[in-house]
């Protein structure tokens, strides 16, 4: 930021006693004015008057967000006072709405000629030609818009725009801290304490009622304007020193392996914490009149704005690291005793912007009853972890963080994507009823457990569960599944802060086999990369991580880790059968190589009781493998279709991107014919085949896949009951005919299948 005090701020329009004041002076005046007693509205009025005077502007107005998508004129100097609290604009409407939507300033000398101009007659603004508006933002969230206007067509300078942005930043902090308008938690009668309903996307089924818990505590700045810049600079330096000491202490930790990747991450953090450019920027903000914490926040907000337009993954990563450091520094400044932060109450509903799968597992099992994310995607691994842990999860719940405080009552409905914050009593009762109905339904599924899973036309179908945590194993008995069709071993790695040793792994796999007893377990070797990141293993920066260096590719290139895992598995299975499969195999040669590596480890095995029966399989997750040489199908003892990745690559649709993830369905005729082909090739080679993507757990999709010949499915435990109930009531031959006829008649296959299920009373 250039030093705004050096600009000719307002110098061309000296109209009143305060004209040509520097932003620093304005901030000082604001601080004096705001120190005096007064309610939020009086403060807002003072702010607009002071800005108008200082900038020699005829109009200065503040618009604040009310609800999810409306901006309300909340104070003005120069426009008609009757319009305050009356004039409203939707996000995207008029210049003010566009600023809120895009999060960028708009400046024009001829507002009326601007294509987005929208005239609000109640304000009397038609006289004003020049317009400069900046968003009032905090960390990428728009809280309102600050505008100055002048009658005469003229251009505002870049310095003026930057200085107005600085004032907007102060207003954002004050708005968030509740010094302008009461913050949500401070006034139960305010509009913000009303019940809020948000429609997101359900990513893990289930319904929960519980108290909200914010993953990142809201850091409210007590006062963004500094009284004594020198004192603020000292505070900043002290906090930076403490931050560096914290990082050094982590690096000195005896547990930290000198070569670990985690160490590299921390060293990068240390570099950032010492970054001269960053520290200089923070000091500039302090010189402009902000407190140390407001300066850190201003730098973060500025960085997030830049991030919106950055596409370079390296830059994005750097921003993320920087943002993390800034958050730690803010905590050091605002909450010196933050380490004592209370863990959530049992049954809490976690609310966050985004969450990695590892972060979710940091919460002790049983603590969370639901998770709500503002971002996130249904196909992400965080969602898979939530489903494995049977925690209802909502993604894309836009605005959730704005509306909620830790401790607010909440309901999440993962089946339909509803989030209720501070729901009314009648809504709570309706959901309590729903929760009790679900419990009854669960009991009815339990009654199906003992029945063989056979369709009406006598097709035997085997149902397995997907797992990854030791705590998944009790679900085998509860669901009546035949075994674990997919054990995602990476979840165990993700739970650990450092790479688990061979002995750790072996103990874990042995425990899984003990619990499974006679039932089979398909251990899938480490599937990392893409959105599954191990904190202690450096992941290269890639433009397309889903298509990048992941899964078996990492295993083959870095055989030490894969070999160690194979040894651990072989040891764990001592005297018992063992099934191992490799993820993301794209070509026969890869399978041959991985299989060869495993056989070498068997040869080297120095054990009294090696595994009794070793079966080696592959996940079929890339279309190329469906077309592999016949030898692949002959060599594999078993194949499991990873439908999540297979559909992602088949349709070229990123499973973690909400714009593309829901676009294609497994009942699409093209996907069904791929499945038919894989079934035929496995039948021909006599190879065991199963399907373990998320679609296996959706009754309609499972029926369609079974109708194409799949006879084994692996799914999250909660889906076993519903899928079995559907299979017991279905005639798979009839369903195949329905699908084929629909395809011929150019009808949507999914619609035809749904219609058939309705007519035949198949519960889907
Ligand atoms: C799949 O891709 O369908 C699969 C089961 O693997 P994951 O979801 O763990 O990538
Ligand atoms: Mg996969």
XYZ file of C-alpha atoms and ligand atoms in Angstrom:
775
model
C 0.000 0.000 0.000
C 1.376 3.429 -0.779
C 1.382 5.842 2.107
C -2.010 7.512 1.822
C -0.906 10.404 3.988
C 1.484 11.448 1.238
C -1.309 11.864 -1.317
C -3.133 15.023 -2.198
C -6.149 13.586 -0.518
C -9.162 15.798 -1.100
C -6.861 18.684 -2.024
C -8.693 19.494 -5.237
C -12.038 19.854 -3.533
C -11.526 21.918 -0.425
C -15.076 22.720 0.518
C -15.268 22.677 4.259
C -13.260 22.999 7.413
C -12.162 19.375 7.406
C -11.302 19.100 3.738
C -7.936 17.745 2.658
C -7.448 15.822 5.876
C -5.138 12.852 5.519
C -6.555 9.367 6.138
C -4.351 9.193 9.215
C -5.988 12.332 10.522
C -9.382 10.986 9.605
C -8.700 7.789 11.520
C -7.647 9.828 14.513
C -10.833 11.885 14.319
C -12.861 8.739 13.944
C -11.243 7.314 17.051
C -12.035 10.434 19.053
C -15.591 10.534 17.835
C -16.123 6.858 18.488
C -14.651 7.022 21.973
C -17.551 9.272 22.976
C -20.697 7.516 24.205
C -23.340 6.851 21.613
C -25.305 4.062 20.059
C -24.444 2.241 16.860
C -26.529 4.517 14.649
C -25.008 7.665 16.096
C -21.571 6.252 15.431
C -22.410 5.406 11.847
C -23.754 8.939 11.361
C -20.543 10.387 12.761
C -18.470 8.190 10.492
C -20.197 9.298 7.293
C -20.073 12.953 8.306
C -16.380 12.778 9.093
C -15.552 10.971 5.854
C -17.574 13.420 3.777
C -15.791 16.349 5.401
C -12.352 14.833 5.111
C -12.765 13.813 1.511
C -14.613 16.948 0.504
C -17.362 14.713 -0.726
C -20.939 15.914 -0.962
C -22.233 12.448 -0.144
C -20.927 9.658 2.006
C -23.110 6.617 2.656
C -22.767 3.266 4.334
C -24.804 0.300 3.122
C -24.769 -2.758 5.385
C -25.807 -6.319 4.618
C -29.144 -7.307 6.059
C -29.913 -11.002 5.760
C -28.223 -13.045 3.069
C -28.571 -10.880 -0.019
C -29.820 -7.397 0.784
C -27.897 -4.185 1.295
C -29.585 -1.481 3.304
C -28.686 2.193 3.358
C -27.677 2.459 7.023
C -26.287 5.994 7.279
C -25.738 8.894 4.926
C -24.391 12.382 4.751
C -25.822 14.127 1.742
C -28.594 11.789 0.571
C -32.163 12.170 1.867
C -32.223 11.141 5.527
C -35.717 9.592 5.094
C -34.114 6.950 2.888
C -31.968 5.606 5.745
C -33.152 2.072 6.630
C -35.625 2.280 3.722
C -33.488 2.166 0.591
C -32.422 -1.386 -0.196
C -30.579 -3.111 -3.000
C -30.023 -6.744 -3.748
C -26.483 -8.089 -4.185
C -25.536 -7.448 -7.804
C -28.105 -4.660 -8.165
C -26.838 -1.163 -9.018
C -23.263 -0.017 -8.507
C -23.463 -0.671 -4.756
C -24.766 -4.203 -5.318
C -22.056 -4.894 -7.887
C -19.335 -3.818 -5.429
C -20.795 -6.186 -2.822
C -21.046 -9.011 -5.341
C -17.563 -8.651 -6.829
C -15.753 -7.478 -3.686
C -13.996 -4.795 -5.748
C -14.176 -0.983 -5.757
C -16.043 0.886 -8.475
C -14.993 4.376 -9.478
C -16.614 6.483 -12.165
C -16.948 10.126 -13.035
C -20.273 9.510 -14.771
C -22.270 7.169 -12.599
C -25.487 7.557 -14.581
C -23.796 6.329 -17.742
C -22.394 3.262 -16.040
C -24.125 0.101 -17.363
C -24.855 -1.113 -13.827
C -26.290 2.184 -12.570
C -29.614 1.859 -10.822
C -31.339 4.932 -9.479
C -33.025 4.843 -6.073
C -35.533 7.745 -6.230
C -36.046 7.829 -2.442
C -32.419 8.864 -1.917
C -32.274 11.817 -4.270
C -28.921 10.656 -5.590
C -29.635 11.514 -9.206
C -27.735 14.810 -8.871
C -24.437 13.137 -8.128
C -22.298 12.223 -11.037
C -18.993 11.056 -9.525
C -18.999 7.849 -7.563
C -16.391 5.951 -5.565
C -17.488 2.856 -3.680
C -15.457 0.228 -1.838
C -16.554 -3.030 -0.240
C -16.654 -3.298 3.541
C -15.115 -6.709 3.917
C -13.664 -9.017 6.449
C -11.666 -11.996 5.245
C -13.425 -12.313 1.946
C -16.922 -11.813 3.389
C -18.739 -8.673 2.351
C -20.447 -6.879 5.218
C -21.460 -3.766 3.284
C -20.375 -0.989 0.950
C -18.954 2.475 1.635
C -19.610 5.153 -0.971
C -18.620 8.772 -1.586
C -20.269 10.850 -4.304
C -19.796 14.299 -5.816
C -22.055 16.324 -8.037
C -19.399 17.440 -10.510
C -17.950 14.798 -12.882
C -14.387 14.264 -11.665
C -12.020 11.438 -11.048
C -10.989 10.129 -7.663
C -7.359 9.188 -7.311
C -6.028 5.742 -6.553
C -4.817 7.049 -3.184
C -8.340 8.159 -2.352
C -9.665 4.759 -3.277
C -7.033 3.045 -1.118
C -7.677 5.354 1.786
C -11.429 4.797 1.584
C -10.701 1.063 1.603
C -8.718 1.540 4.813
C -11.659 3.286 6.447
C -13.953 0.550 5.144
C -11.714 -1.952 6.856
C -12.143 -0.123 10.152
C -15.904 -0.100 9.644
C -15.783 -3.856 8.932
C -13.995 -4.535 12.195
C -16.448 -2.361 14.088
C -19.446 -3.943 12.425
C -18.102 -7.399 13.252
C -17.353 -6.401 16.852
C -20.899 -5.078 17.251
C -19.936 -1.466 17.904
C -22.001 -0.180 14.991
C -24.979 -2.441 15.055
C -25.501 -5.082 17.684
C -23.690 -8.255 16.749
C -25.760 -11.386 16.537
C -24.994 -12.742 20.001
C -25.381 -9.445 21.811
C -29.009 -8.801 21.178
C -31.521 -11.565 21.090
C -34.190 -9.355 19.656
C -32.200 -8.214 16.621
C -32.910 -9.498 13.159
C -29.683 -11.518 13.235
C -30.866 -13.614 16.191
C -33.900 -14.769 14.254
C -33.941 -18.375 13.131
C -31.894 -18.813 9.971
C -32.391 -21.505 7.375
C -29.669 -22.274 4.853
C -30.014 -24.644 1.953
C -26.750 -26.430 1.320
C -26.006 -29.825 -0.161
C -26.262 -32.968 1.889
C -22.924 -34.826 1.698
C -23.479 -37.376 4.460
C -26.947 -38.494 5.497
C -28.473 -38.250 8.875
C -30.097 -35.714 11.102
C -28.640 -34.120 14.220
C -29.632 -31.504 16.737
C -26.916 -29.913 18.859
C -25.024 -26.781 19.882
C -22.907 -25.050 17.243
C -19.136 -25.026 17.543
C -16.994 -22.825 15.309
C -13.902 -24.627 14.044
C -11.994 -21.348 13.927
C -13.043 -18.993 16.707
C -14.206 -15.594 15.490
C -11.460 -13.165 16.335
C -13.167 -9.909 17.178
C -10.960 -6.872 17.222
C -11.627 -4.777 20.298
C -10.754 -1.509 18.551
C -9.243 -1.249 15.100
C -7.968 2.335 15.426
C -4.745 2.823 17.319
C -4.182 5.461 19.962
C -0.454 5.134 19.903
C 1.185 3.730 16.770
C 4.501 3.242 18.563
C 2.844 1.069 21.160
C 1.135 -0.924 18.396
C 4.434 -1.490 16.673
C 5.904 -2.814 19.888
C 2.918 -5.139 20.360
C 3.308 -6.396 16.807
C 7.012 -7.075 17.263
C 6.424 -8.861 20.553
C 3.729 -11.019 19.019
C 5.965 -11.836 16.054
C 8.754 -12.847 18.427
C 6.351 -15.077 20.383
C 5.107 -16.602 17.150
C 8.664 -17.377 16.096
C 9.386 -18.886 19.504
C 6.290 -21.099 19.148
C 7.458 -22.316 15.752
C 11.001 -22.885 17.029
C 9.656 -24.871 19.966
C 7.710 -27.078 17.549
C 10.846 -27.548 15.469
C 12.889 -28.436 18.550
C 10.362 -31.018 19.620
C 12.216 -34.287 20.207
C 9.550 -36.144 18.289
C 10.327 -34.228 15.134
C 12.329 -36.295 12.735
C 15.161 -34.270 11.207
C 14.134 -35.299 7.721
C 10.381 -35.167 8.139
C 8.263 -33.243 5.658
C 6.333 -31.715 8.541
C 9.554 -30.037 9.553
C 9.795 -28.479 6.116
C 6.313 -27.059 6.480
C 7.226 -25.502 9.812
C 10.421 -24.119 8.375
C 8.429 -22.492 5.623
C 6.223 -21.004 8.343
C 9.272 -19.651 10.103
C 10.382 -18.021 6.874
C 6.976 -16.410 6.461
C 6.916 -15.202 10.036
C 10.193 -13.433 9.244
C 9.167 -12.240 5.799
C 10.398 -8.664 5.561
C 7.861 -7.633 2.943
C 4.983 -8.869 5.035
C 6.234 -7.283 8.257
C 6.812 -4.015 6.388
C 3.230 -4.091 5.115
C 1.916 -4.662 8.627
C 3.944 -1.728 9.879
C 2.612 0.463 7.079
C -0.917 -0.295 8.171
C 0.051 0.617 11.731
C 1.537 3.889 10.521
C -1.792 4.574 8.781
C -3.483 4.418 12.170
C -4.554 0.800 12.695
C -3.947 -1.347 15.748
C -1.572 -4.282 15.390
C -4.372 -6.837 15.064
C -6.303 -4.643 12.624
C -3.123 -4.338 10.556
C -2.742 -8.121 10.406
C -6.396 -8.457 9.460
C -6.121 -5.753 6.793
C -3.156 -7.560 5.255
C -5.114 -10.842 5.291
C -8.158 -9.255 3.705
C -5.984 -7.712 1.011
C -4.284 -11.053 0.376
C -7.625 -12.883 0.135
C -8.780 -10.353 -2.417
C -5.738 -11.095 -4.535
C -6.313 -14.800 -4.065
C -9.721 -14.520 -5.706
C -8.037 -13.886 -9.003
C -4.909 -16.023 -8.585
C -4.903 -19.213 -10.605
C -1.297 -20.261 -10.100
C -1.426 -23.167 -7.633
C 1.970 -22.204 -6.193
C 0.688 -18.725 -5.399
C -2.500 -20.121 -3.875
C -0.467 -22.418 -1.662
C 1.714 -19.508 -0.576
C -1.361 -17.468 0.247
C -2.736 -20.347 2.296
C 0.478 -20.629 4.289
C 0.569 -16.883 4.793
C -3.065 -16.860 5.846
C -2.385 -19.551 8.385
C 0.513 -17.612 9.849
C -1.591 -14.442 9.955
C -4.345 -16.313 11.806
C -1.809 -17.556 14.383
C -0.448 -14.046 14.806
C -3.946 -12.602 15.288
C -4.635 -15.196 17.935
C -1.425 -14.307 19.698
C -2.472 -10.646 19.689
C -6.117 -11.049 20.631
C -6.317 -14.253 22.621
C -3.006 -14.708 24.416
C -4.490 -17.689 26.269
C -6.032 -19.276 23.212
C -4.415 -22.625 23.962
C -7.001 -23.017 26.711
C -9.886 -22.919 24.228
C -12.550 -25.371 25.314
C -13.217 -28.402 23.139
C -16.759 -28.722 21.855
C -19.430 -30.225 24.002
C -20.413 -33.765 23.086
C -22.922 -33.794 20.272
C -21.745 -30.438 18.903
C -22.271 -29.373 15.317
C -19.044 -28.148 13.780
C -19.234 -25.127 11.480
C -16.272 -24.217 9.260
C -15.426 -22.698 5.918
C -13.653 -25.844 4.766
C -12.179 -28.840 6.522
C -9.579 -31.407 5.537
C -10.314 -35.052 6.352
C -7.477 -35.036 8.899
C -8.876 -32.002 10.676
C -12.233 -33.690 11.120
C -10.552 -36.670 12.686
C -8.730 -34.372 15.146
C -12.016 -34.113 17.023
C -12.405 -37.095 19.334
C -14.884 -39.626 18.017
C -18.340 -39.063 19.432
C -17.771 -35.336 19.981
C -19.381 -34.177 16.770
C -22.934 -34.961 15.809
C -22.863 -32.985 12.562
C -20.668 -30.827 10.327
C -21.614 -27.789 8.235
C -19.174 -26.366 5.679
C -19.516 -23.165 3.687
C -17.364 -24.713 0.942
C -16.556 -28.384 0.399
C -17.884 -30.960 -2.021
C -19.861 -34.172 -1.837
C -17.134 -36.311 -3.416
C -14.287 -35.006 -1.281
C -12.476 -37.224 1.149
C -13.632 -35.087 4.067
C -17.136 -36.128 3.043
C -16.092 -39.775 2.885
C -14.669 -39.526 6.392
C -17.915 -37.945 7.612
C -19.905 -40.767 6.035
C -17.546 -43.349 7.545
C -18.003 -41.736 10.933
C -21.771 -41.542 10.293
C -21.824 -37.818 10.914
C -24.342 -35.854 8.849
C -22.492 -33.336 6.719
C -23.724 -30.353 4.727
C -21.442 -28.702 2.187
C -21.926 -25.434 0.297
C -23.915 -23.929 3.179
C -23.254 -20.377 2.073
C -23.462 -17.769 4.833
C -23.492 -20.321 7.668
C -20.518 -18.751 9.418
C -22.064 -15.325 9.316
C -25.237 -16.445 11.011
C -23.934 -18.575 13.836
C -22.101 -18.286 17.125
C -20.620 -21.095 19.199
C -23.371 -22.387 21.458
C -26.334 -21.503 19.189
C -28.795 -24.343 18.766
C -28.599 -25.992 15.362
C -30.182 -28.710 13.278
C -28.494 -30.386 10.324
C -30.413 -32.491 7.900
C -27.844 -34.285 5.766
C -30.552 -36.075 3.750
C -31.841 -32.862 2.244
C -29.065 -30.357 2.850
C -30.977 -28.195 5.341
C -29.206 -26.220 8.041
C -31.297 -24.549 10.739
C -29.637 -22.073 13.074
C -31.560 -21.167 16.235
C -34.607 -23.081 15.009
C -38.070 -22.457 16.414
C -39.480 -24.914 18.929
C -41.900 -26.452 16.414
C -39.042 -27.099 13.981
C -37.051 -28.773 16.745
C -40.024 -30.997 17.636
C -40.509 -31.987 13.995
C -36.862 -33.008 13.796
C -36.993 -34.887 17.086
C -39.841 -36.864 15.542
C -37.725 -37.491 12.430
C -34.787 -38.692 14.517
C -37.025 -41.133 16.342
C -38.486 -42.409 13.028
C -34.964 -42.997 11.746
C -34.183 -45.015 14.846
C -37.257 -47.161 14.114
C -36.185 -47.582 10.496
C -32.740 -48.654 11.660
C -34.396 -51.282 13.817
C -36.341 -52.550 10.788
C -33.075 -52.885 8.815
C -31.654 -54.870 11.698
C -34.493 -57.348 11.160
C -33.256 -57.914 7.562
C -29.768 -58.849 8.734
C -30.324 -62.564 8.953
C -31.968 -62.845 5.502
C -29.841 -63.853 2.511
C -29.437 -60.965 0.089
C -31.238 -62.417 -2.925
C -33.263 -60.524 -5.507
C -36.739 -61.638 -6.610
C -35.172 -63.299 -9.668
C -32.772 -65.224 -7.402
C -29.562 -63.254 -7.991
C -27.296 -63.503 -4.952
C -25.655 -60.177 -4.151
C -22.945 -59.715 -1.544
C -22.840 -56.547 0.533
C -19.688 -55.293 2.239
C -18.764 -52.149 4.110
C -16.150 -49.523 3.352
C -13.963 -48.633 6.309
C -10.682 -47.155 7.360
C -10.819 -46.631 11.095
C -10.766 -49.278 13.804
C -14.044 -47.817 14.965
C -15.672 -48.877 11.668
C -15.425 -52.567 12.533
C -18.351 -52.798 14.962
C -20.503 -51.812 11.962
C -19.848 -55.246 10.476
C -22.071 -56.869 13.091
C -24.577 -54.027 13.180
C -25.096 -54.066 9.416
C -24.760 -57.791 8.847
C -22.284 -57.136 6.007
C -20.105 -59.947 4.674
C -16.824 -58.150 5.305
C -14.876 -55.008 4.511
C -14.905 -54.550 0.743
C -12.634 -51.520 0.896
C -10.324 -50.656 3.749
C -8.859 -47.232 3.024
C -5.511 -47.597 4.774
C -4.644 -43.943 4.219
C -7.109 -42.873 6.910
C -4.845 -44.452 9.515
C -1.919 -42.497 8.047
C -3.937 -39.297 8.038
C -4.786 -39.701 11.716
C -1.129 -39.749 12.658
C 0.977 -36.653 13.003
C 4.034 -38.565 11.797
C 4.440 -41.510 9.433
C 3.294 -44.684 11.224
C 6.129 -47.184 11.582
C 5.908 -50.690 10.155
C 5.132 -51.990 13.644
C 2.348 -49.388 14.161
C 0.815 -50.337 10.855
C 1.104 -54.033 11.491
C -0.594 -53.673 14.869
C -3.429 -51.736 13.261
C -3.974 -54.218 10.388
C -3.826 -57.123 12.791
C -6.471 -55.497 14.965
C -8.704 -55.078 11.898
C -8.277 -58.761 10.970
C -9.013 -59.803 14.569
C -12.236 -57.846 14.556
C -13.285 -59.076 11.116
C -12.833 -62.703 12.176
C -13.854 -64.987 9.308
C -15.106 -62.147 7.168
C -12.927 -60.851 4.361
C -11.083 -57.534 4.380
C -9.782 -55.938 1.167
C -6.849 -53.822 2.285
C -6.208 -51.086 -0.201
C -2.636 -49.816 -0.141
C -1.964 -46.174 0.567
C -4.047 -43.924 -1.682
C -2.641 -40.449 -1.144
C -2.450 -37.426 -3.377
C -5.266 -35.337 -4.828
C -7.300 -34.151 -1.811
C -5.726 -36.684 0.572
C -2.640 -35.043 1.967
C -0.381 -36.330 4.702
C 0.963 -33.428 6.770
C 4.353 -35.106 7.056
C 4.778 -36.034 3.412
C 5.551 -33.342 0.908
C 3.175 -33.253 -1.983
C 4.445 -31.627 -5.157
C 2.472 -28.665 -6.414
C 0.457 -29.825 -9.380
C -1.977 -28.174 -11.729
C -4.307 -31.170 -11.755
C -3.724 -33.115 -8.547
C -6.550 -35.609 -9.286
C -4.705 -36.537 -12.471
C -1.365 -36.218 -10.812
C 1.101 -38.060 -8.711
C -1.148 -40.100 -6.461
C -1.963 -43.580 -5.214
C -0.023 -46.403 -6.891
C 2.051 -43.891 -8.858
C 3.542 -42.639 -5.582
C 3.898 -46.242 -4.384
C 5.870 -47.290 -7.444
C 8.074 -44.200 -7.548
C 8.731 -44.209 -3.792
C 8.767 -47.934 -3.123
C 10.131 -47.593 0.414
C 6.758 -46.543 1.799
C 4.811 -49.114 -0.227
C 7.180 -51.943 0.665
C 6.983 -51.039 4.333
C 3.192 -51.173 4.129
C 3.227 -54.525 2.312
C 5.561 -55.964 4.951
C 3.263 -54.689 7.701
C 0.239 -56.298 6.015
C 2.003 -59.634 5.502
C 3.101 -59.708 9.144
C -0.332 -58.744 10.417
C -1.950 -61.609 8.505
C 0.286 -64.267 10.025
C -1.480 -67.605 9.633
C -4.593 -65.982 8.137
C -5.835 -65.248 4.613
C -4.886 -61.820 3.223
C -6.363 -59.702 0.432
C -4.481 -56.646 -0.832
C -5.496 -54.314 -3.649
C -3.708 -51.440 -5.328
C -5.442 -48.081 -5.960
C -5.666 -46.094 -9.210
C -3.963 -48.641 -11.418
C -4.130 -47.262 -14.955
C -2.207 -49.906 -16.898
C -1.326 -53.600 -16.791
C 2.367 -52.798 -16.357
C 1.666 -50.899 -13.128
C -0.287 -53.804 -11.732
C 2.450 -56.241 -12.730
C 5.060 -54.090 -11.045
C 3.114 -53.626 -7.805
C 2.175 -57.299 -7.724
C 5.820 -58.233 -8.340
C 6.871 -56.050 -5.433
C 4.378 -57.799 -3.166
C 5.538 -61.246 -4.276
C 9.142 -60.220 -3.589
C 8.158 -59.249 -0.069
C 6.462 -62.627 0.345
C 9.710 -64.312 -0.752
C 11.703 -62.296 1.754
C 9.298 -63.001 4.519
C 10.995 -64.494 7.473
C 8.059 -65.723 9.519
C 7.015 -68.931 11.145
C 3.444 -68.500 9.945
C 3.070 -66.496 6.726
C -0.404 -65.617 5.414
C -2.287 -68.724 4.354
C -3.931 -67.477 1.207
C -2.828 -64.288 -0.526
C -5.154 -62.660 -3.031
C -3.876 -59.698 -5.048
C -6.365 -57.315 -6.590
C -6.643 -53.922 -8.230
C -9.012 -51.021 -8.043
C -10.468 -50.227 -11.428
C -10.731 -46.451 -11.264
C -9.483 -45.302 -14.651
C -11.285 -46.003 -17.938
C -7.970 -47.181 -19.427
C -7.963 -50.230 -17.159
C -11.367 -51.325 -18.410
C -9.707 -51.602 -21.845
C -6.483 -53.179 -20.540
C -4.988 -56.310 -22.081
C -6.754 -59.569 -21.255
C -3.756 -60.522 -19.138
C -4.695 -57.895 -16.559
C -8.058 -59.552 -15.947
C -6.404 -62.947 -15.758
C -3.635 -61.830 -13.425
C -5.822 -60.022 -10.924
C -7.380 -62.267 -8.300
C -10.080 -59.684 -7.765
C -11.081 -56.284 -9.086
C -12.976 -53.574 -7.307
C -14.497 -50.740 -9.288
C -13.795 -47.417 -7.580
C -16.856 -45.712 -8.994
C -16.049 -42.276 -7.564
C -12.818 -41.954 -9.477
C -13.982 -44.021 -12.442
C -16.947 -41.678 -13.004
C -14.717 -38.634 -12.453
C -12.315 -39.741 -15.171
C -14.937 -41.245 -17.462
C -16.995 -38.063 -17.595
C -13.959 -35.772 -17.110
C -15.793 -34.216 -14.175
C -13.904 -33.290 -11.006
C -15.535 -35.115 -8.096
C -14.564 -32.342 -5.662
C -15.911 -29.492 -7.747
C -19.555 -28.796 -7.053
C -20.087 -27.401 -10.531
C -19.174 -30.725 -12.093
C -19.576 -33.376 -9.404
C -23.354 -33.664 -9.563
C -23.614 -33.333 -13.322
C -23.329 -36.947 -14.334
C -24.924 -40.028 -12.884
C -23.911 -43.667 -12.830
C -27.253 -44.531 -14.452
C -26.132 -42.690 -17.572
C -26.271 -45.213 -20.458
C -22.613 -44.576 -21.326
C -21.488 -45.426 -17.805
C -23.779 -48.455 -17.618
C -22.351 -49.831 -20.840
C -18.825 -49.406 -19.448
C -19.932 -51.398 -16.384
C -21.453 -54.100 -18.625
C -18.174 -54.383 -20.464
C -16.156 -54.720 -17.246
C -18.574 -57.387 -15.976
C -18.172 -59.342 -19.235
C -14.378 -59.113 -19.181
C -14.238 -60.292 -15.560
C -16.676 -63.155 -16.285
C -14.557 -64.234 -19.234
C -11.409 -64.329 -17.087
C -13.229 -65.776 -14.081
C -12.177 -62.779 -11.948
C -14.079 -61.721 -8.864
C -15.622 -58.262 -9.292
C -17.125 -55.771 -6.868
C -18.098 -52.086 -6.880
C -17.030 -49.839 -4.016
C -17.770 -46.226 -4.996
C -20.321 -44.072 -3.186
C -22.988 -45.062 -5.711
C -23.001 -48.553 -4.190
C -24.727 -47.093 -1.152
C -27.537 -45.400 -3.081
C -30.350 -47.919 -3.573
C -31.380 -46.821 -7.083
C -27.793 -46.690 -8.350
C -26.972 -50.033 -6.732
C -30.019 -51.610 -8.414
C -29.001 -50.234 -11.807
C -25.447 -51.557 -11.371
C -26.730 -54.918 -10.132
C -28.993 -55.063 -13.181
C -25.820 -54.738 -15.297
C -24.326 -57.742 -13.531
C -22.453 -56.441 -10.475
C -22.890 -59.006 -7.710
C -20.870 -57.466 -4.876
C -21.039 -53.959 -3.461
C -19.084 -52.213 -0.766
C -20.578 -49.160 0.886
C -20.705 -47.149 4.059
C -22.302 -49.194 6.820
C -25.475 -47.117 7.113
C -26.357 -47.936 3.499
C -26.304 -51.704 3.842
C -29.868 -51.851 5.219
C -31.494 -49.591 2.592
C -29.632 -51.265 -0.301
C -30.515 -54.749 0.916
C -34.171 -53.786 1.355
C -34.245 -52.552 -2.251
C -32.475 -55.641 -3.642
C -34.828 -58.012 -1.831
C -37.776 -56.359 -3.556
C -36.284 -56.070 -7.052
C -36.282 -58.246 -10.158
C -32.863 -57.419 -11.659
C -33.656 -58.993 -15.039
C -36.740 -56.817 -15.352
C -34.722 -53.766 -14.381
C -32.126 -54.454 -17.030
C -34.870 -54.668 -19.649
C -36.352 -51.376 -18.396
C -32.938 -49.710 -18.692
C -32.275 -51.083 -22.169
C -35.736 -50.188 -23.467
C -35.456 -46.671 -22.085
C -32.114 -46.283 -23.792
C -33.557 -47.447 -27.098
C -36.568 -45.185 -26.753
C -34.171 -42.314 -25.924
C -35.842 -41.830 -22.571
C -33.793 -40.867 -19.528
C -32.750 -44.214 -18.042
C -32.851 -42.900 -14.497
C -36.474 -41.725 -14.864
C -37.526 -45.065 -16.331
C -35.871 -46.935 -13.448
C -37.501 -44.702 -10.832
C -40.900 -45.178 -12.497
C -40.385 -48.937 -12.509
C -39.434 -48.941 -8.803
C -42.531 -46.918 -7.924
C -44.806 -49.253 -9.852
C -43.160 -52.371 -8.422
C -43.083 -50.960 -4.875
C -39.314 -51.210 -4.646
C -38.181 -48.918 -1.818
C -35.375 -46.739 -3.185
C -13.449 -44.619 -5.581
O -12.731 -43.861 -6.240
O -14.596 -44.948 -5.911
C -12.952 -45.177 -4.318
C -13.649 -46.066 -3.661
O -11.775 -44.660 -3.837
P -11.687 -43.251 -3.073
O -13.076 -42.704 -2.955
O -11.062 -43.499 -1.758
O -10.844 -42.465 -3.998
Mg -10.590 -43.756 -5.736
